[in-house]
């Protein structure tokens, strides 16, 4: 129960924030699924950027493995193992999320999930999700610590942007004219997670996407 209910907000055309969309039971289920997916082979790791630096965010992928800046069916920048499959129930959750946020959207069949883990110091710079061929919406589900999610414009990393607080259970969808908007996570708010969902610290974010690839 929220003391002050947060309203659903359209941050920009096609970008919708639905606070508290996931029930505590769903949050628990997703946290324990993320723990399983994080195990090797093809488990959680920090990708290396072209400049040689490691990302502070750690990632495990389902369906297609992402590394800067492409997708592969195997973990080419790690242990070489086949990427884990994206379970049907997670794709279905993505469809329900899209129906909730954008009832007029067409059919949706996500075949990529990127699971990002943020420890207390992790952040993600402003970027576009541009390695997919499909321009279907991106579905984002947040678990654990709160964060500041910066949602910007489609032109560049700078202003105008809007800072949105994403909390555990929140849904954020960006599609249509906002599909190529720059976005990032300038900081998390450590120790705001509710241990009842099965994680006492850190933040998880799951993004679902359509690859448009065979
Ligand atoms: C991402 O942009 O891939 C992740 C966004 C988030 O962690 O909320
Ligand atoms: Mn992104």
PDB file of C-alpha atoms in Angstrom, residues 65-175:
ATOM      1  CA  UNK A  65      22.553 -12.027 -26.121  1.00  0.00           C
ATOM      2  CA  UNK A  66      23.355  -8.304 -26.312  1.00  0.00           C
ATOM      3  CA  UNK A  67      26.835  -6.891 -26.136  1.00  0.00           C
ATOM      4  CA  UNK A  68      28.055  -3.514 -27.363  1.00  0.00           C
ATOM      5  CA  UNK A  69      26.489  -3.013 -29.897  1.00  0.00           C
ATOM      6  CA  UNK A  70      24.906  -6.139 -31.402  1.00  0.00           C
ATOM      7  CA  UNK A  71      22.906  -9.279 -30.690  1.00  0.00           C
ATOM      8  CA  UNK A  72      24.065 -12.885 -30.911  1.00  0.00           C
ATOM      9  CA  UNK A  73      22.669 -16.337 -30.081  1.00  0.00           C
ATOM     10  CA  UNK A  74      25.823 -17.133 -28.079  1.00  0.00           C
ATOM     11  CA  UNK A  75      27.759 -15.200 -25.417  1.00  0.00           C
ATOM     12  CA  UNK A  76      30.503 -14.172 -27.844  1.00  0.00           C
ATOM     13  CA  UNK A  77      32.087 -11.720 -25.380  1.00  0.00           C
ATOM     14  CA  UNK A  78      32.030 -14.212 -22.478  1.00  0.00           C
ATOM     15  CA  UNK A  79      31.881 -17.981 -22.024  1.00  0.00           C
ATOM     16  CA  UNK A  80      30.569 -18.612 -25.545  1.00  0.00           C
ATOM     17  CA  UNK A  81      27.563 -20.559 -24.225  1.00  0.00           C
ATOM     18  CA  UNK A  82      24.183 -20.412 -25.962  1.00  0.00           C
ATOM     19  CA  UNK A  83      21.959 -17.618 -24.639  1.00  0.00           C
ATOM     20  CA  UNK A  84      19.208 -18.799 -22.304  1.00  0.00           C
ATOM     21  CA  UNK A  85      15.704 -19.057 -23.777  1.00  0.00           C
ATOM     22  CA  UNK A  86      13.067 -16.419 -23.047  1.00  0.00           C
ATOM     23  CA  UNK A  87      10.231 -18.272 -21.309  1.00  0.00           C
ATOM     24  CA  UNK A  88       6.744 -18.027 -22.791  1.00  0.00           C
ATOM     25  CA  UNK A  89       5.318 -16.755 -19.495  1.00  0.00           C
ATOM     26  CA  UNK A  90       7.675 -13.736 -19.619  1.00  0.00           C
ATOM     27  CA  UNK A  91       6.649 -12.869 -23.196  1.00  0.00           C
ATOM     28  CA  UNK A  92       3.015 -13.141 -22.046  1.00  0.00           C
ATOM     29  CA  UNK A  93       3.730 -10.798 -19.119  1.00  0.00           C
ATOM     30  CA  UNK A  94       5.170  -8.362 -21.677  1.00  0.00           C
ATOM     31  CA  UNK A  95       1.976  -8.558 -23.742  1.00  0.00           C
ATOM     32  CA  UNK A  96      -0.118  -7.859 -20.647  1.00  0.00           C
ATOM     33  CA  UNK A  97       2.152  -4.943 -19.757  1.00  0.00           C
ATOM     34  CA  UNK A  98       1.747  -3.407 -23.195  1.00  0.00           C
ATOM     35  CA  UNK A  99      -2.028  -3.903 -23.137  1.00  0.00           C
ATOM     36  CA  UNK A 100      -2.117  -2.125 -19.776  1.00  0.00           C
ATOM     37  CA  UNK A 101       0.056   0.823 -20.834  1.00  0.00           C
ATOM     38  CA  UNK A 102      -0.993   1.194 -24.502  1.00  0.00           C
ATOM     39  CA  UNK A 103      -4.331  -0.533 -25.181  1.00  0.00           C
ATOM     40  CA  UNK A 104      -4.235   0.429 -28.881  1.00  0.00           C
ATOM     41  CA  UNK A 105      -0.842  -1.175 -29.586  1.00  0.00           C
ATOM     42  CA  UNK A 106      -0.776  -4.058 -32.082  1.00  0.00           C
ATOM     43  CA  UNK A 107       0.403  -7.639 -31.548  1.00  0.00           C
ATOM     44  CA  UNK A 108       3.569  -7.958 -29.468  1.00  0.00           C
ATOM     45  CA  UNK A 109       5.921 -10.925 -29.377  1.00  0.00           C
ATOM     46  CA  UNK A 110       9.069 -10.026 -27.442  1.00  0.00           C
ATOM     47  CA  UNK A 111      11.999 -12.379 -28.086  1.00  0.00           C
ATOM     48  CA  UNK A 112      14.681 -10.491 -26.098  1.00  0.00           C
ATOM     49  CA  UNK A 113      14.915  -9.836 -22.356  1.00  0.00           C
ATOM     50  CA  UNK A 114      17.838  -7.897 -20.919  1.00  0.00           C
ATOM     51  CA  UNK A 115      18.071  -8.300 -17.157  1.00  0.00           C
ATOM     52  CA  UNK A 116      20.221  -5.554 -15.636  1.00  0.00           C
ATOM     53  CA  UNK A 117      21.536  -5.619 -12.074  1.00  0.00           C
ATOM     54  CA  UNK A 118      22.584  -2.351 -10.427  1.00  0.00           C
ATOM     55  CA  UNK A 119      24.625  -2.422  -7.237  1.00  0.00           C
ATOM     56  CA  UNK A 120      24.736   0.732  -5.112  1.00  0.00           C
ATOM     57  CA  UNK A 121      27.247   2.505  -7.371  1.00  0.00           C
ATOM     58  CA  UNK A 122      26.002   1.364 -10.774  1.00  0.00           C
ATOM     59  CA  UNK A 123      24.547   3.725 -13.335  1.00  0.00           C
ATOM     60  CA  UNK A 124      23.739   3.740 -17.016  1.00  0.00           C
ATOM     61  CA  UNK A 125      24.614   6.593 -19.341  1.00  0.00           C
ATOM     62  CA  UNK A 126      22.145   8.123 -21.779  1.00  0.00           C
ATOM     63  CA  UNK A 127      21.690   5.864 -24.807  1.00  0.00           C
ATOM     64  CA  UNK A 128      19.155   4.728 -27.394  1.00  0.00           C
ATOM     65  CA  UNK A 129      17.978   1.095 -27.685  1.00  0.00           C
ATOM     66  CA  UNK A 130      18.907   0.860 -31.352  1.00  0.00           C
ATOM     67  CA  UNK A 131      20.368  -2.594 -31.920  1.00  0.00           C
ATOM     68  CA  UNK A 132      16.954  -4.183 -32.629  1.00  0.00           C
ATOM     69  CA  UNK A 133      15.591  -4.242 -36.182  1.00  0.00           C
ATOM     70  CA  UNK A 134      12.008  -4.040 -34.915  1.00  0.00           C
ATOM     71  CA  UNK A 135      10.688  -0.711 -33.683  1.00  0.00           C
ATOM     72  CA  UNK A 136       8.081  -2.400 -31.436  1.00  0.00           C
ATOM     73  CA  UNK A 137       7.863  -0.881 -27.930  1.00  0.00           C
ATOM     74  CA  UNK A 138      10.335  -1.606 -25.137  1.00  0.00           C
ATOM     75  CA  UNK A 139       8.764  -2.830 -21.878  1.00  0.00           C
ATOM     76  CA  UNK A 140      10.676  -2.086 -18.672  1.00  0.00           C
ATOM     77  CA  UNK A 141       9.981  -3.721 -15.289  1.00  0.00           C
ATOM     78  CA  UNK A 142      11.792  -2.550 -12.158  1.00  0.00           C
ATOM     79  CA  UNK A 143      12.536  -4.548  -8.991  1.00  0.00           C
ATOM     80  CA  UNK A 144      14.351  -3.739  -5.754  1.00  0.00           C
ATOM     81  CA  UNK A 145      15.982  -0.370  -5.082  1.00  0.00           C
ATOM     82  CA  UNK A 146      14.394   2.752  -6.507  1.00  0.00           C
ATOM     83  CA  UNK A 147      16.240   4.679  -9.186  1.00  0.00           C
ATOM     84  CA  UNK A 148      16.193   7.934 -11.082  1.00  0.00           C
ATOM     85  CA  UNK A 149      15.297   7.046 -14.673  1.00  0.00           C
ATOM     86  CA  UNK A 150      16.112   9.859 -17.098  1.00  0.00           C
ATOM     87  CA  UNK A 151      13.880   9.886 -20.167  1.00  0.00           C
ATOM     88  CA  UNK A 152      15.051  12.238 -22.856  1.00  0.00           C
ATOM     89  CA  UNK A 153      14.450  13.232 -26.449  1.00  0.00           C
ATOM     90  CA  UNK A 154      15.153  11.401 -29.711  1.00  0.00           C
ATOM     91  CA  UNK A 155      17.820  13.872 -30.908  1.00  0.00           C
ATOM     92  CA  UNK A 156      20.631  13.790 -28.365  1.00  0.00           C
ATOM     93  CA  UNK A 157      21.636  12.946 -24.783  1.00  0.00           C
ATOM     94  CA  UNK A 158      21.007  16.459 -23.513  1.00  0.00           C
ATOM     95  CA  UNK A 159      17.943  18.331 -22.316  1.00  0.00           C
ATOM     96  CA  UNK A 160      15.010  18.279 -22.619  1.00  0.00           C
ATOM     97  CA  UNK A 161      14.639  15.213 -20.442  1.00  0.00           C
ATOM     98  CA  UNK A 162      12.386  14.160 -17.578  1.00  0.00           C
ATOM     99  CA  UNK A 163      13.612  12.438 -14.413  1.00  0.00           C
ATOM    100  CA  UNK A 164      11.181   9.744 -13.250  1.00  0.00           C
ATOM    101  CA  UNK A 165      11.485   7.804 -10.001  1.00  0.00           C
ATOM    102  CA  UNK A 166      11.106   4.108 -10.784  1.00  0.00           C
ATOM    103  CA  UNK A 167      10.257   1.881  -7.827  1.00  0.00           C
ATOM    104  CA  UNK A 168       9.942  -1.853  -7.405  1.00  0.00           C
ATOM    105  CA  UNK A 169       6.940  -3.105  -9.359  1.00  0.00           C
ATOM    106  CA  UNK A 170       6.797  -0.143 -11.737  1.00  0.00           C
ATOM    107  CA  UNK A 171       6.174  -0.588 -15.447  1.00  0.00           C
ATOM    108  CA  UNK A 172       7.565   1.824 -18.024  1.00  0.00           C
ATOM    109  CA  UNK A 173       6.811   1.436 -21.736  1.00  0.00           C
ATOM    110  CA  UNK A 174       8.405   3.418 -24.551  1.00  0.00           C
ATOM    111  CA  UNK A 175       7.237   2.978 -28.094  1.00  0.00           C
TER     112      UNK A 175
END
